[in-house]
Amino acid sequence: MSEEIIQIKDLKVHYPIRSGFWNRITDYVRAVDGVSFSINEGETYGLIGESGSGKSTTGKAIVGVEKATGGEILYKGVDITKASNRRKLNYNKDVQMIFQDSMSSLNPRKRIEDIIAEPIRNFENLTTDQERDRVQELLDIVGMPSDAIYKYPHEFSGGQRQRIGVARAVATNPKLIVADEPTSALDLSVQAQVLNFMKHIQQQYGIGYLFISHDLGVVKHMSENLAIMHRGRLVEIGSRDEIYKHPVHIYTKRLLSAIPQVDVDQREAHKKHREAVEKEFQENQSKWYDKDGRVYPLQKIAPNHFVALPADEAEAAKVREAKEKERS
Amino acid sequence: MEKQSDLLLDIQHLHTGYRLQGKFYDAADDVNLTLKRDEILAIVGESGCGKSTIAASIIGLYDHKNTKVTGDILYNELNLVGLNESLFNKIRGDKIGMIFQDPLASLNPLMRVGDQVAETLYYHTDMDEKQRHERVIELFNQVGMPRPEEMYRMYPHELSGGLRQRVVIAMAIACKPEIIIADEPTTALDVTIQAQILDLLEDIQRESHSGIILITHDLGVVAETADEVAVMYAGQIVEKADVKTVFSHPLHPYTRSLLNSMPQSDDEEQDLHVIQGTVPSLKNMPREGDRFAARIPWIPESEHEADPKVHEVEPGHWVRCTCWKNFHFQEEASGE
């Protein structure tokens, strides 16, 4: 029903390590090492990983803040890793970003009006009155009072600032917003508020999100499809149900088992399960990672479910998966 | 009934106020808590609710000029409120261990981590250098650090976040304290590491029979580890019960709202529950009436007590104010 809005093909971001007398490049840090996935129009795509897994670098490369060293990012069928293509397609207007730390991503010396109007001024020619109306409208969307435009970022609480960040990202009517841990600095009740606003905006304007987070509970709430990242590569991608109900890769299982459960009665059982998974993870490294510790390429094991497995394992996993589904 | 000696810490009518523009404002307001041996007491609440203030009051780590602490914090008949610094230095680190949120900030970047743990032993025990070294290695083993001899000589920046937190824990338990205060010990860590650190805390407790005060905002962490739970809002404890009760039938509106706003439900299409309004700042905190009343305006004022007290609703289950009796969420029909 919906079309792909952006396609990421074998994206690589490598940082050179320089050493020795001549400061030559001796090796690379492979922050993102061959990542492929695609996001549909108006959907939320979750990207999960622990710190250092390369999830934020992936997000930055998509927005264009970080330069991709290899691979393609296709937007409307055109590779936008080249700056000239970005300009032609109006890519910088169509793809926006929400940052984790609202305090450092809003200019403390500017009033809210100027902060939100900045992207509008960059891309659209509006008169002062039109611009002010637009800012008011945006503030209204994220539930902020209209007198907020004359205030400065420090006058707001964390949740309100994050909502201003959302308003700024929405200002240019983007097609895709990369949200890098938008709620991880917020309290529970405030997080709920920001997530609700993000969902409402999505429904209203059909914006796609790339939702980057380490919080599996939040991603489960927000996204239809998701990818799990480890050591710069994807270990498992698929629909929400596939990943949360039938995880295959040991790393995914490990992540899922580590989420604290609110069910107090199941505490012991949950702990046992977690320990069993952790043991398997420690002992069977060679089965899930190749000899350099790299994650294998993704193999299809069900429609809308891909897992990083060695080629011979994939067939077996496919059968197991099918059986498991029959049973349930 | 437990024996008297099982009671480690008895906090009564604790008020901790900070000076803001010449006036003191209570960040912790009339807090009553007890900590027993072999117990993990979780203090939960959102930022600014005063949970870290309680921790700071217990171990006396506050600015004495601008902070006013009244009430009693009894540790073995000894009142920690207003204790002089030299006595406190003997207790801190020896009888009461502290684990902070950010391990990088609580370690000295210029000192080898092994020496930092040994420093605690230097102040609180009469071990010689060799014994101290051995004890540190033993501690590193206990907190599950690989290759302890090698780790001893590392600097904090060379370690990962999980290992750093293990060093901080080793430091906190070096003198086998009776009380361990863990202030958001896993907030800066990934979920898998978080699970390991929480398991470690439980293991330590099982061996040493100490009491742990776990301060956190993460309800999941509470459900996984705590025995007793105190929920705080705006400087006050609003509900206190054992962990099962808090999660299976919470009573106070704040606890119920908080549990409701967790993105855990299987119904992804539904909106998350939002608590109206914002947490009041220290200066603007309502000092009279129910402090949570402003966040649930659909509950008529007559439901609240004029001066909300904590009531024991059932044995061991304490709830502040009476508004929980007829509380309903705004979405629900009020006829219930």
XYZ file of C-alpha atoms in Angstrom:
664
model
C 0.000 0.000 0.000
C 2.734 2.443 0.860
C 5.827 3.125 -1.154
C 9.410 3.044 -0.100
C 10.584 6.502 0.720
C 14.214 5.792 1.303
C 16.409 2.821 0.607
C 19.757 2.263 2.225
C 22.062 -0.086 0.345
C 25.225 -1.475 1.863
C 25.933 1.770 3.737
C 29.422 2.080 5.164
C 30.912 4.717 7.418
C 34.552 4.068 8.242
C 36.799 6.303 10.288
C 40.526 6.106 9.604
C 42.917 5.294 12.419
C 46.206 7.114 11.915
C 49.361 6.067 13.625
C 53.124 5.839 13.259
C 55.664 8.501 12.443
C 54.080 9.564 9.153
C 50.604 9.485 10.642
C 49.482 7.193 7.877
C 46.143 5.458 7.861
C 46.832 2.066 9.362
C 43.315 0.778 9.873
C 39.683 1.809 9.997
C 37.039 1.898 12.664
C 34.118 0.311 10.897
C 31.332 2.212 12.674
C 28.790 1.227 10.049
C 29.810 -1.685 7.890
C 27.364 -2.688 5.216
C 23.857 -1.819 6.403
C 20.829 -2.192 4.126
C 17.194 -1.504 4.860
C 14.364 0.594 3.557
C 11.687 2.777 5.078
C 8.172 3.110 3.714
C 6.230 6.314 3.453
C 4.561 7.249 6.708
C 5.885 4.345 8.736
C 8.078 4.292 11.804
C 11.156 2.209 11.363
C 12.950 1.292 14.570
C 16.711 0.999 14.751
C 17.899 -0.605 17.953
C 21.373 -1.111 19.257
C 23.567 -0.701 22.290
C 25.992 2.166 22.651
C 28.739 1.902 20.075
C 26.743 -0.259 17.713
C 26.712 2.440 15.029
C 23.022 3.265 15.131
C 23.480 7.019 15.538
C 26.156 7.078 12.835
C 23.694 5.394 10.493
C 21.117 8.064 11.296
C 23.601 10.873 10.772
C 24.739 9.403 7.455
C 21.134 9.330 6.268
C 20.592 12.990 7.135
C 23.928 13.819 5.564
C 25.701 15.096 8.666
C 28.146 12.231 8.444
C 29.764 11.369 5.133
C 29.180 7.834 3.907
C 32.383 6.097 2.869
C 30.585 3.472 0.835
C 27.193 2.279 -0.293
C 24.166 4.157 -1.470
C 21.255 5.978 0.060
C 18.481 6.094 -2.507
C 15.827 8.762 -2.197
C 13.289 8.764 -5.034
C 15.675 6.408 -6.787
C 18.629 8.803 -6.704
C 21.760 8.323 -4.640
C 21.905 11.228 -2.238
C 25.331 10.561 -0.795
C 26.415 13.075 -3.453
C 25.729 16.643 -2.361
C 24.643 17.807 -5.818
C 21.873 15.222 -5.899
C 20.768 16.298 -2.452
C 20.263 19.830 -3.663
C 18.410 18.794 -6.800
C 15.910 16.710 -4.873
C 15.390 19.193 -2.081
C 16.549 16.376 0.168
C 17.706 18.630 2.974
C 14.202 20.009 3.222
C 12.480 16.645 3.064
C 14.602 14.903 5.665
C 14.914 16.383 9.139
C 16.324 15.278 12.453
C 15.346 15.279 16.122
C 18.246 15.054 18.544
C 18.571 13.372 21.886
C 19.756 16.279 23.982
C 17.353 19.156 23.543
C 19.532 21.508 25.572
C 22.460 21.305 23.200
C 20.460 21.120 20.000
C 18.597 24.395 20.529
C 20.574 27.627 20.315
C 20.393 29.155 23.828
C 20.653 32.697 22.487
C 17.745 32.475 20.108
C 14.103 32.831 20.883
C 11.792 29.942 20.096
C 10.339 31.887 17.197
C 13.725 32.129 15.494
C 14.622 28.534 16.291
C 11.514 27.129 14.677
C 11.531 29.645 11.829
C 15.105 28.888 10.831
C 14.347 25.902 8.589
C 11.386 27.822 7.124
C 13.651 30.742 6.280
C 16.108 28.380 4.650
C 13.670 26.753 2.307
C 10.644 28.966 1.909
C 9.992 32.585 1.062
C 7.437 33.800 3.538
C 6.576 37.273 4.716
C 7.086 38.038 8.395
C 3.390 37.643 9.137
C 3.069 34.368 7.266
C 6.138 33.090 9.020
C 4.774 33.989 12.428
C 1.481 32.276 11.637
C 3.347 29.170 10.574
C 5.387 29.121 13.807
C 2.222 29.521 15.847
C 0.638 26.682 13.942
C 3.654 24.455 14.611
C 3.647 25.266 18.304
C -0.023 24.435 18.350
C 0.661 21.038 16.801
C 3.036 20.089 19.618
C 0.731 21.522 22.272
C 2.769 24.520 23.338
C 1.207 27.837 24.433
C 1.369 30.644 21.876
C 3.402 32.997 24.094
C 6.261 30.503 23.872
C 7.626 32.197 20.756
C 9.094 35.062 22.773
C 10.886 32.821 25.236
C 14.318 31.237 25.243
C 15.091 27.513 25.434
C 16.229 27.610 29.074
C 12.783 28.754 30.152
C 11.297 25.393 29.255
C 11.410 21.955 30.822
C 13.087 19.030 29.093
C 9.879 17.653 27.659
C 8.807 21.042 26.340
C 12.203 21.598 24.741
C 12.014 18.245 23.048
C 8.604 19.207 21.705
C 10.133 22.406 20.315
C 12.709 20.178 18.631
C 9.864 18.177 17.109
C 8.158 21.375 15.927
C 11.375 22.526 14.272
C 11.800 19.202 12.514
C 8.227 19.331 11.210
C 8.526 22.968 10.053
C 9.512 22.183 6.460
C 6.853 19.500 5.934
C 9.442 16.743 5.699
C 8.847 13.237 4.366
C 11.218 11.600 6.799
C 12.438 12.509 10.255
C 15.434 10.814 11.788
C 14.781 10.745 15.540
C 17.949 9.890 17.424
C 16.959 8.761 20.934
C 14.345 11.530 21.183
C 13.074 10.526 24.616
C 15.963 8.872 26.404
C 16.724 11.971 28.466
C 13.107 12.349 29.581
C 11.051 11.098 32.480
C 8.446 8.441 31.941
C 5.351 10.637 31.934
C 7.039 13.265 29.772
C 8.283 10.603 27.401
C 4.698 9.429 26.945
C 3.711 12.967 26.000
C 6.447 13.398 23.384
C 5.808 9.957 21.877
C 2.091 10.687 21.610
C 2.763 13.961 19.810
C 5.141 12.235 17.420
C 2.485 9.644 16.610
C -0.228 12.242 16.082
C 1.973 14.268 13.750
C 2.753 11.144 11.791
C -0.909 10.300 11.337
C -1.750 13.850 10.360
C 1.052 14.545 7.906
C 2.174 11.084 6.832
C 5.757 11.544 7.943
C 8.088 8.561 8.081
C 10.332 8.166 11.124
C 13.614 6.448 11.570
C 13.378 5.904 15.296
C 16.797 5.244 16.772
C 16.767 3.984 20.332
C 18.256 1.567 22.790
C 14.935 1.190 24.585
C 13.170 -1.864 23.215
C 9.924 -1.017 24.977
C 9.671 2.375 23.320
C 10.566 1.003 19.890
C 7.939 -1.701 20.265
C 5.370 0.961 20.971
C 6.372 3.161 18.056
C 7.450 1.120 15.080
C 5.986 -1.404 12.659
C 9.308 -2.645 11.333
C 12.656 -2.633 13.002
C 16.289 -3.508 12.675
C 18.701 -4.610 15.365
C 22.257 -3.448 15.029
C 25.408 -4.852 16.555
C 29.058 -4.133 15.778
C 28.181 -1.875 12.869
C 26.024 -4.429 11.105
C 22.417 -5.557 11.211
C 21.797 -8.843 13.015
C 18.067 -9.095 12.475
C 15.405 -7.111 10.661
C 11.707 -7.719 10.349
C 8.243 -6.738 11.459
C 7.572 -5.988 15.091
C 5.732 -9.240 15.697
C 8.419 -11.356 14.079
C 11.215 -9.806 16.120
C 9.482 -9.643 19.485
C 7.682 -12.973 19.261
C 10.115 -15.086 17.236
C 13.596 -13.707 17.704
C 16.179 -15.928 16.022
C 19.593 -14.348 16.418
C 21.183 -14.885 19.804
C 21.997 -11.186 20.128
C 18.338 -10.252 19.676
C 17.323 -12.842 22.241
C 19.903 -11.486 24.615
C 18.668 -7.923 24.226
C 15.047 -8.939 24.661
C 15.759 -11.024 27.730
C 17.622 -8.129 29.352
C 14.616 -5.778 29.348
C 13.357 -5.530 32.912
C 9.883 -6.990 33.234
C 7.193 -5.413 35.379
C 5.672 -8.789 36.181
C 6.920 -9.305 39.723
C 5.636 -12.884 39.987
C 7.726 -13.983 37.015
C 10.903 -12.449 38.385
C 12.744 -15.699 39.063
C 11.676 -17.357 35.811
C 12.716 -14.309 33.872
C 16.096 -14.258 35.542
C 16.682 -17.930 34.742
C 15.751 -17.350 31.127
C 18.105 -14.398 30.944
C 20.967 -16.401 32.393
C 20.369 -19.250 29.950
C 20.422 -16.871 26.994
C 23.532 -15.125 28.298
C 25.291 -18.493 28.636
C 24.386 -19.441 25.094
C 25.606 -16.068 23.876
C 28.965 -16.487 25.582
C 29.493 -20.085 24.480
C 28.253 -20.062 20.912
C 30.020 -16.999 19.569
C 31.361 -18.930 16.579
C 27.922 -19.978 15.486
C 26.594 -16.465 15.234
C 29.699 -14.469 14.328
C 32.390 -15.291 11.768
C 36.023 -15.732 12.751
C 36.722 -11.989 12.746
C 33.809 -11.410 15.074
C 31.762 -9.898 12.257
C 28.045 -10.414 11.927
C 27.061 -12.631 8.974
C 25.080 -11.272 6.007
C 21.309 -11.291 6.416
C 19.365 -14.331 5.200
C 15.641 -14.420 4.606
C 13.920 -16.941 6.863
C 10.322 -15.759 6.538
C 8.534 -13.045 4.619
C 9.523 -9.847 6.376
C 12.081 -11.488 8.643
C 15.814 -11.515 7.932
C 18.497 -12.842 10.227
C 22.279 -12.700 10.036
C 23.259 -16.350 9.720
C 25.849 -18.402 7.911
C 24.331 -19.643 4.642
C 23.951 -23.279 5.734
C 22.206 -22.307 8.965
C 19.565 -20.295 7.184
C 17.710 -23.299 5.765
C 17.505 -24.971 9.154
C 16.289 -21.765 10.757
C 13.621 -21.371 8.104
C 12.220 -24.816 8.897
C 12.363 -24.217 12.635
C 10.619 -20.900 12.276
C 7.816 -22.399 10.203
C 7.319 -25.184 12.730
C 7.244 -22.767 15.616
C 4.575 -20.749 13.889
C 2.423 -23.785 13.228
C 2.570 -24.670 16.874
C 1.552 -21.225 17.997
C 8.310 -9.924 63.924
C 11.892 -9.258 63.013
C 14.495 -8.703 65.630
C 15.402 -5.183 66.584
C 18.909 -5.619 65.256
C 17.598 -6.230 61.757
C 16.724 -2.594 61.493
C 19.642 -0.851 59.833
C 18.364 2.589 59.129
C 15.411 4.402 60.567
C 14.565 7.685 58.897
C 11.979 9.771 60.685
C 10.449 13.084 59.722
C 13.351 13.943 57.474
C 13.191 17.415 55.982
C 15.936 18.517 53.645
C 15.703 22.052 52.381
C 17.880 23.954 49.950
C 18.465 27.665 50.143
C 17.157 29.540 47.134
C 17.511 33.317 47.244
C 17.717 33.383 51.013
C 14.813 31.064 51.714
C 14.863 27.357 52.394
C 12.653 25.115 50.312
C 12.136 21.519 51.342
C 13.168 19.098 48.591
C 12.461 16.146 50.855
C 9.419 16.776 52.989
C 8.626 14.637 56.021
C 10.180 11.405 54.767
C 9.762 8.308 56.905
C 11.603 5.188 55.802
C 13.181 2.124 57.307
C 15.804 -0.148 55.856
C 16.269 -3.678 57.155
C 19.039 -6.153 56.723
C 18.733 -8.271 53.550
C 16.337 -5.809 52.039
C 16.426 -3.868 48.807
C 14.440 -0.701 49.260
C 13.689 1.080 46.018
C 12.917 4.780 45.953
C 11.194 5.607 42.662
C 10.191 8.903 41.211
C 10.760 11.291 38.350
C 13.556 13.829 38.251
C 13.171 16.507 40.868
C 11.056 14.430 43.231
C 13.736 14.431 45.914
C 14.981 10.863 45.732
C 18.652 11.778 45.398
C 18.202 14.368 48.134
C 17.378 11.567 50.542
C 20.555 9.728 49.559
C 22.643 12.851 50.038
C 21.036 13.460 53.435
C 21.819 9.940 54.628
C 25.508 10.066 53.815
C 25.876 13.735 54.613
C 27.058 14.798 51.198
C 25.486 18.197 50.973
C 26.530 21.795 51.154
C 26.163 22.558 54.845
C 25.812 26.282 54.296
C 22.897 26.115 51.918
C 21.126 22.997 53.070
C 18.992 22.541 56.127
C 18.416 18.997 57.330
C 16.078 18.283 60.210
C 14.545 15.103 61.528
C 16.269 11.859 62.462
C 18.291 9.369 60.482
C 19.080 6.677 63.015
C 21.795 4.192 62.286
C 22.378 1.907 65.278
C 21.163 4.531 67.741
C 23.461 7.044 66.096
C 21.750 10.048 64.571
C 23.357 10.892 61.239
C 21.669 14.268 61.072
C 24.072 16.919 62.266
C 26.873 14.432 62.837
C 30.295 16.067 62.807
C 32.471 15.623 59.747
C 35.218 13.518 61.331
C 32.747 10.947 62.632
C 30.967 10.956 59.317
C 34.203 10.266 57.484
C 34.563 7.142 59.561
C 31.100 5.900 58.661
C 31.057 6.918 55.038
C 32.736 4.285 52.916
C 33.088 1.957 55.888
C 29.566 1.338 57.140
C 27.705 2.993 54.315
C 28.820 2.475 50.736
C 27.671 4.629 47.886
C 27.315 3.892 44.188
C 26.750 6.846 41.910
C 25.068 7.113 38.559
C 27.974 8.206 36.428
C 30.987 5.973 37.043
C 33.303 8.183 35.004
C 32.537 11.160 37.202
C 32.990 9.246 40.445
C 36.434 7.871 39.561
C 39.642 9.858 39.579
C 40.875 9.937 35.976
C 44.532 10.263 37.018
C 44.666 7.283 39.342
C 44.808 3.585 38.587
C 41.471 2.022 39.433
C 43.058 -0.560 41.725
C 44.697 2.166 43.793
C 41.392 3.998 44.071
C 39.741 0.964 45.621
C 42.783 0.441 47.854
C 42.497 4.043 49.039
C 39.183 3.251 50.719
C 40.880 0.377 52.551
C 43.741 2.676 53.537
C 41.377 5.020 55.344
C 39.093 2.519 56.979
C 41.226 -0.543 57.797
C 44.677 -1.179 59.207
C 45.749 -3.493 56.382
C 49.271 -3.089 55.045
C 49.943 -2.452 51.403
C 50.190 -6.097 50.407
C 46.981 -7.033 52.175
C 45.223 -4.125 50.519
C 46.384 -5.265 47.126
C 45.144 -8.770 47.784
C 41.803 -7.495 49.001
C 41.366 -5.366 45.859
C 42.077 -8.393 43.665
C 39.576 -10.367 45.720
C 37.012 -7.580 45.268
C 37.623 -7.391 41.527
C 36.973 -11.107 41.354
C 33.827 -10.698 43.369
C 32.397 -8.020 41.095
C 33.179 -10.170 38.077
C 36.026 -8.281 36.447
C 38.092 -10.373 34.073
C 41.907 -10.491 34.600
C 41.864 -8.576 37.930
C 45.673 -8.219 38.145
C 45.704 -6.453 34.791
C 42.623 -4.388 35.632
C 44.283 -3.135 38.819
C 46.728 -1.120 36.734
C 44.182 0.381 34.336
C 42.963 3.952 34.286
C 39.215 4.691 34.215
C 39.222 5.816 30.567
C 40.595 2.441 29.506
C 37.573 0.611 30.840
C 34.083 0.246 29.376
C 31.082 1.720 31.158
C 30.086 -1.625 32.655
C 33.576 -2.298 34.005
C 33.808 1.218 35.436
C 30.569 0.690 37.303
C 31.991 -2.566 38.632
C 35.017 -0.678 39.971
C 32.686 1.790 41.692
C 30.757 -1.113 43.199
C 34.008 -2.737 44.345
C 34.873 0.539 46.035
C 31.484 0.740 47.705
C 31.655 -2.792 49.108
C 35.368 -2.771 49.952
C 34.808 -2.426 53.689
C 31.760 -4.706 53.741
C 29.296 -1.939 54.527
C 25.986 -2.698 56.176
C 24.189 -0.200 54.002
C 24.716 0.347 50.284
C 23.109 3.326 48.620
C 22.895 2.965 44.857
C 21.797 6.186 43.161
C 20.661 5.297 39.636
C 23.448 2.713 39.295
C 22.428 1.517 35.835
C 20.977 4.585 34.159
C 24.100 5.235 32.096
C 24.427 1.605 30.990
C 23.013 -0.546 28.203
C 20.228 -2.982 29.052
C 22.399 -6.084 28.883
C 25.011 -4.511 31.169
C 22.233 -3.204 33.401
C 20.969 -6.742 33.918
C 24.464 -7.897 34.860
C 25.021 -5.068 37.342
C 21.661 -5.642 39.018
C 22.415 -9.360 39.324
C 25.745 -8.441 40.844
C 24.084 -6.217 43.445
C 21.775 -9.067 44.401
C 24.690 -11.481 44.689
C 26.606 -9.079 46.893
C 23.610 -8.685 49.120
C 23.088 -12.407 49.453
C 26.670 -12.785 50.664
C 26.967 -9.769 52.912
C 23.361 -9.474 54.178
C 23.537 -5.732 53.808
C 20.610 -3.460 53.150
C 20.477 -1.687 49.804
C 18.706 1.548 48.986
C 18.160 1.567 45.250
C 17.257 4.940 43.828
C 15.904 4.809 40.320
C 13.339 6.187 37.926
C 13.017 2.918 36.028
C 9.979 0.930 37.115
C 11.271 -2.134 35.296
C 14.414 -2.149 37.409
C 12.299 -1.847 40.528
C 10.097 -4.777 39.563
C 13.154 -6.916 38.908
C 15.145 -6.226 42.042
C 13.344 -4.466 44.887
C 11.683 -5.921 47.968
C 10.122 -2.740 49.280
C 9.147 0.248 47.152
C 8.621 3.875 48.081
C 7.129 6.067 45.358
C 7.940 9.753 45.630
C 6.284 12.782 44.163
C 7.286 16.401 44.756
C 9.407 15.673 47.800
C 6.939 13.399 49.533
C 6.482 9.679 49.685
C 3.039 9.042 48.221
C 2.940 5.268 48.420
C 4.971 2.608 50.147
C 4.494 -1.137 50.029
C 6.221 -4.352 49.081
C 7.056 -4.731 45.420
C 4.229 -7.146 44.583
C 1.586 -4.873 45.991
C 2.896 -1.809 44.205
C 2.749 -3.506 40.828
C -0.360 -5.653 41.275
C -2.679 -3.193 42.982
C -1.199 0.270 43.250
C -3.523 2.727 44.960
C -2.162 6.246 44.808
C -3.168 8.099 41.617
C 0.464 8.976 40.884
C 1.672 5.383 41.051
C -1.211 4.275 38.868
C -0.602 7.035 36.324
C 3.104 6.293 36.205
C 2.561 2.586 35.608
C 0.047 3.462 32.931
C 2.445 5.672 31.024
C 4.975 2.876 30.528
C 5.185 1.811 26.879
C 4.763 -1.848 27.771
C 1.241 -2.668 26.751
C 0.639 -4.927 23.774
C -1.821 -2.493 22.305
C 0.510 -0.372 20.213
C -2.202 1.627 18.512
C -3.351 3.194 21.733
C -1.944 6.454 23.002
C 0.264 6.309 26.036
C -1.169 7.690 29.214
C -0.013 11.240 29.853
C -0.030 12.873 33.269
C -1.361 16.380 32.754
C 0.773 19.378 33.615
C 4.349 19.270 34.817
C 6.246 18.419 37.969
C 6.380 21.647 39.978
C 9.815 23.140 40.513
C 11.216 23.326 44.023
C 10.211 26.946 44.459
C 6.720 26.564 43.081
C 5.866 23.384 44.887
C 2.468 23.619 46.559
C 3.093 23.436 50.287
C -0.519 22.975 51.287
C -3.000 20.345 50.246
C -2.375 17.372 48.013
C 0.605 18.091 45.782
C -0.625 15.766 43.071
C -4.083 17.377 42.940
C -3.058 19.820 40.205
C -2.165 16.914 37.919
C -5.575 15.260 38.272
C -7.938 18.251 38.072
C -10.993 16.116 37.259
C -11.003 14.763 40.797
C -13.079 17.150 42.937
C -11.288 18.951 45.699
C -13.478 17.341 48.340
C -11.796 13.998 47.641
C -8.452 15.321 48.848
C -7.458 15.826 52.412
C -6.711 19.394 53.441
C -3.417 18.258 54.918
C -2.704 14.869 53.337
C -1.264 12.319 55.721
C 0.088 8.877 55.049
C -2.408 6.182 55.975
C -1.810 2.490 56.434
C -4.449 1.109 54.105
C -3.599 -2.499 54.778
C -0.706 -3.958 56.752
C 2.509 -2.674 55.193
C 0.798 -0.648 52.500
C 0.965 3.097 53.047
C -0.765 5.671 50.867
C -0.811 9.433 51.181
C -4.099 11.331 51.065
C -7.548 9.807 50.652
C -8.092 10.739 47.033
C -7.205 7.232 45.846
C -10.535 5.904 47.118
C -12.584 7.462 44.370
C -9.825 7.938 41.831
C -10.462 7.176 38.205
C -8.578 8.112 35.061
C -10.047 10.914 33.046
C -10.860 8.609 30.137
C -12.893 6.365 32.401
C -16.479 7.196 33.197
C -16.741 8.864 36.563
C -19.700 6.701 37.493
C -17.421 3.809 38.414
